[in-house]
């Protein structure tokens, strides 16, 4: 059994902190950091930190794509990206300390040709039964959401455990291929089902509906409120308290940690507690968690099995 992640719209993320920011003035930073990123890349990094090897797939372009591949090599993660024309995007996340604000500037990716798309699909067709494939994030220019359906078809045919972490409502159509797990957040579910300010019970109801449509497991991120897991049972985990610094990679950390613990044979309760603690740890720092504070954060988390509503 092997694990693969797929990020079709790779990115370098630049994290910046500044005391203040003013219009039309030179604003000096007090901290900056460049990170190889993209949702699937983040999952691969988290898996590696937890002792699980994976192969990142997707499209890389230009010097920025090479930077991501080189940064992964430094962490003993060997990618197999399809090389395309253009430049892999750079995203900027700016935290303004004096105002406790966070600004997220996300750029477009390169245009992907039909030939490059077919090359990626052929990689999926080479995966083996019982392998895991995590498909995460947005699509670069040139790729239709139909590719999510093509991936689902390939994985169902080959017996691959497919995990979707995508925002697009095309996910609903993909459930017919019975993915192993999907990881929407509360905002995405609200958008898909036209909900306004949904309660936890509303989210449980819609999560069960997604399961009825074909998803074997549904992991719903609730941001600062915690997380829901809908599998054979339904569990709610509260989020630990702390100062939020960076929300960009918390969901990827949640997913990677949950999967790593599942692969190690831990109980669903333990998987959920570890995942929420690790996701929170990432949210409380500029980059991905190093797991040093996860056990401490986990002490704040209570797992509740939901049988008759919250």
XYZ file of C-alpha atoms in Angstrom:
310
model
C 0.000 0.000 0.000
C 1.328 3.414 -1.011
C 0.060 6.936 -0.359
C -0.123 9.689 -2.974
C -1.216 13.308 -2.700
C -2.297 15.415 -5.653
C -2.072 19.205 -5.806
C -2.974 20.465 -9.256
C -2.467 24.120 -8.284
C 0.825 24.148 -6.375
C 1.974 27.280 -4.589
C 4.755 28.913 -2.653
C 3.213 30.565 0.380
C 4.860 33.700 1.746
C 3.939 34.411 5.360
C 4.472 37.999 6.482
C 4.002 39.789 9.779
C 3.942 43.575 10.064
C 3.089 45.842 12.972
C 0.825 47.983 10.806
C -0.028 48.514 7.157
C -0.734 51.862 5.543
C -1.928 52.772 2.069
C 0.672 54.119 -0.399
C 3.526 53.823 2.101
C 6.497 51.484 2.360
C 5.464 49.002 5.053
C 8.334 47.138 6.727
C 7.855 43.550 7.814
C 8.984 42.086 11.127
C 8.847 38.466 9.972
C 8.742 36.605 6.666
C 8.910 32.981 5.629
C 8.623 31.089 2.335
C 7.054 27.636 2.345
C 6.504 25.003 -0.320
C 2.761 24.708 -0.338
C -0.417 23.562 -1.926
C -2.944 21.541 0.017
C -1.710 18.101 -1.024
C 1.903 19.134 -0.442
C 0.968 20.135 3.096
C -0.656 16.739 3.632
C 2.511 14.994 2.410
C 4.647 17.050 4.801
C 2.363 16.240 7.748
C 2.334 12.557 6.832
C 6.142 12.568 6.716
C 6.354 14.214 10.148
C 4.219 11.327 11.428
C 6.329 8.620 9.784
C 4.177 7.976 6.708
C 5.840 8.238 3.276
C 3.862 9.633 0.353
C 4.461 10.777 -3.201
C 3.186 14.250 -4.154
C 1.694 14.473 -7.652
C 0.428 17.456 -9.637
C 1.827 20.126 -11.948
C 4.978 22.188 -11.439
C 6.078 25.184 -13.496
C 9.174 27.358 -13.651
C 11.626 28.275 -10.897
C 8.878 28.335 -8.288
C 7.874 24.771 -9.119
C 11.525 23.723 -8.821
C 11.691 25.444 -5.419
C 8.773 23.376 -4.143
C 10.278 20.130 -5.406
C 13.677 20.991 -3.868
C 12.106 21.912 -0.513
C 10.290 18.586 -0.441
C 13.536 16.736 -1.209
C 15.119 18.382 1.829
C 12.418 16.674 3.896
C 12.989 13.310 2.158
C 9.731 13.636 0.212
C 10.175 12.662 -3.438
C 7.578 14.231 -5.735
C 6.612 13.121 -9.223
C 5.174 16.323 -10.659
C 4.247 16.798 -14.310
C 6.348 19.689 -15.648
C 4.368 22.389 -17.480
C 5.010 25.815 -18.986
C 4.639 29.000 -16.970
C 5.308 29.704 -13.302
C 3.874 28.055 -10.209
C 2.038 30.711 -8.199
C 3.164 32.574 -5.081
C 0.499 33.367 -2.468
C 0.923 35.988 0.246
C -0.527 35.812 3.770
C -0.041 39.000 5.766
C -0.732 39.318 9.487
C -1.107 42.888 10.783
C -0.197 42.600 14.446
C -1.566 45.920 15.725
C -5.022 45.241 14.302
C -5.108 41.441 14.706
C -5.951 41.111 11.021
C -4.945 38.525 8.419
C -4.967 39.254 4.674
C -4.814 36.391 2.155
C -3.716 37.124 -1.426
C -4.004 34.050 -3.649
C -2.724 34.130 -7.238
C -3.707 32.155 -10.333
C -1.711 29.137 -11.388
C -0.267 28.334 -14.824
C -2.437 27.234 -17.752
C -2.411 23.438 -18.039
C -2.592 21.825 -21.490
C -4.771 18.818 -22.329
C -1.609 16.783 -22.900
C -0.329 17.535 -19.397
C -3.704 16.663 -17.919
C -3.655 13.287 -19.667
C -0.141 12.672 -18.344
C -1.385 13.188 -14.789
C -4.383 10.890 -15.329
C -2.024 8.181 -16.592
C -0.131 8.442 -13.310
C -3.364 7.714 -11.445
C -4.005 4.734 -13.700
C -0.655 3.269 -12.610
C -1.606 3.222 -8.908
C -2.372 -0.097 -7.248
C -5.383 -1.486 -5.460
C -5.636 -0.310 -1.827
C -3.319 2.662 -2.437
C -4.487 5.992 -1.028
C -4.858 9.098 -3.205
C -5.638 12.479 -1.626
C -6.865 15.062 -4.150
C -6.773 18.527 -2.639
C -7.284 22.152 -3.510
C -8.285 24.295 -6.453
C -7.721 23.824 -10.164
C -5.267 25.842 -12.251
C -6.361 27.507 -15.445
C -7.169 25.200 -18.348
C -8.599 22.358 -16.264
C -12.325 21.660 -16.052
C -13.959 20.305 -12.890
C -14.746 17.223 -14.980
C -11.259 16.021 -14.035
C -12.560 15.281 -10.536
C -15.044 12.838 -12.070
C -12.321 11.235 -14.202
C -10.187 10.730 -11.099
C -13.140 9.179 -9.286
C -13.770 6.768 -12.156
C -10.133 5.675 -12.239
C -9.973 5.145 -8.476
C -13.203 3.165 -8.312
C -12.090 0.944 -11.200
C -8.657 0.267 -9.671
C -9.775 -0.095 -6.049
C -7.874 2.998 -4.869
C -8.885 4.673 -1.595
C -9.753 8.162 -2.814
C -9.915 11.209 -0.529
C -11.328 14.508 -1.784
C -10.547 17.827 -0.117
C -12.014 20.204 -2.690
C -14.329 23.204 -2.419
C -16.091 22.769 -5.735
C -19.682 21.521 -5.681
C -18.640 19.011 -8.364
C -17.733 16.907 -5.341
C -21.421 15.990 -4.970
C -21.348 14.295 -8.386
C -18.119 12.499 -7.452
C -19.742 10.719 -4.499
C -21.147 8.070 -6.835
C -17.584 6.683 -6.976
C -17.705 6.019 -3.212
C -14.606 7.898 -2.017
C -12.965 6.674 1.166
C -13.221 10.118 2.778
C -14.209 13.693 2.008
C -13.190 16.731 4.064
C -15.475 19.695 3.555
C -15.636 22.589 5.978
C -18.763 24.212 7.340
C -18.619 27.083 4.831
C -18.461 24.691 1.879
C -21.418 22.666 3.145
C -23.353 25.881 3.661
C -22.649 26.883 0.069
C -23.474 23.480 -1.419
C -26.800 23.199 0.415
C -27.739 26.920 0.555
C -27.651 27.097 4.358
C -27.350 30.251 6.420
C -25.677 30.025 9.823
C -26.160 26.247 10.070
C -26.258 24.641 13.485
C -24.123 21.623 14.344
C -27.220 19.481 13.932
C -27.693 20.913 10.422
C -24.111 20.023 9.571
C -24.510 16.511 10.938
C -27.649 16.088 8.829
C -25.904 17.236 5.652
C -22.825 15.167 6.465
C -25.024 12.070 6.717
C -26.608 13.000 3.399
C -23.158 13.158 1.791
C -22.496 9.731 3.261
C -25.768 8.385 1.854
C -24.729 9.685 -1.562
C -21.557 7.578 -1.432
C -18.832 8.996 0.829
C -17.653 6.334 3.262
C -16.370 8.861 5.803
C -17.037 12.595 6.163
C -14.682 14.838 8.134
C -16.175 18.324 8.565
C -13.838 21.073 9.716
C -15.581 23.719 11.822
C -12.654 26.124 12.191
C -12.438 27.470 15.718
C -15.434 25.399 16.788
C -13.782 22.015 16.215
C -14.607 19.125 13.902
C -17.272 16.547 13.078
C -16.554 12.972 11.965
C -19.313 10.966 10.339
C -18.397 7.331 9.768
C -20.176 4.311 11.295
C -20.771 6.670 14.231
C -20.912 10.455 14.548
C -18.374 12.294 16.720
C -17.870 15.950 17.615
C -14.539 17.320 18.849
C -14.212 20.829 20.263
C -11.202 22.944 19.312
C -8.598 23.885 21.955
C -8.097 27.531 22.803
C -5.138 29.568 21.562
C -4.116 32.629 19.554
C -4.756 32.120 15.851
C -1.802 33.155 13.689
C -2.367 31.337 10.388
C -5.472 29.499 9.260
C -4.171 28.662 5.773
C -2.850 25.166 6.474
C -4.881 24.034 9.476
C -7.304 21.934 7.421
C -4.464 20.178 5.597
C -2.863 19.368 8.941
C -6.180 18.034 10.222
C -6.541 15.741 7.218
C -2.937 14.529 7.152
C -2.927 13.781 10.871
C -6.275 11.986 10.723
C -5.116 9.775 7.854
C -1.725 9.026 9.424
C -3.388 7.852 12.620
C -5.916 5.750 10.672
C -3.071 4.073 8.790
C -1.414 3.314 12.114
C -4.568 1.531 13.259
C -5.707 3.983 15.933
C -9.343 4.297 16.964
C -11.540 6.901 15.314
C -11.761 8.806 18.598
C -7.979 8.959 18.877
C -7.611 9.875 15.192
C -10.060 12.750 15.600
C -8.499 14.066 18.810
C -4.982 13.992 17.328
C -6.171 15.617 14.115
C -7.972 18.510 15.819
C -5.034 19.128 18.159
C -2.557 19.138 15.265
C -4.754 21.357 13.095
C -5.060 23.813 15.972
C -1.299 23.718 16.532
C -0.789 24.780 12.910
C -3.365 27.564 13.294
C -1.452 28.888 16.320
C 1.860 29.365 14.441
C 3.095 30.826 11.116
C 3.819 27.465 9.445
C 2.928 23.810 9.804
C 2.965 22.257 13.261
C 6.076 20.504 14.558
C 3.787 18.470 16.873
C 5.624 19.562 20.039
C 2.465 21.036 21.578
C -0.095 18.568 20.218
C -0.349 16.397 23.331
C -0.855 19.488 25.485
C -3.548 20.834 23.173
C -5.221 17.436 23.053
C -5.893 17.654 26.784
C -8.395 20.454 26.036
C -10.309 18.349 23.519
C -13.383 16.348 24.450
C -14.869 13.887 21.982
C -18.633 13.467 22.097
C -20.469 10.705 20.276
C -23.664 12.111 18.815
C -26.688 9.831 18.847
C -29.732 12.075 19.249
C -28.438 15.489 18.228
C -26.356 18.056 20.018
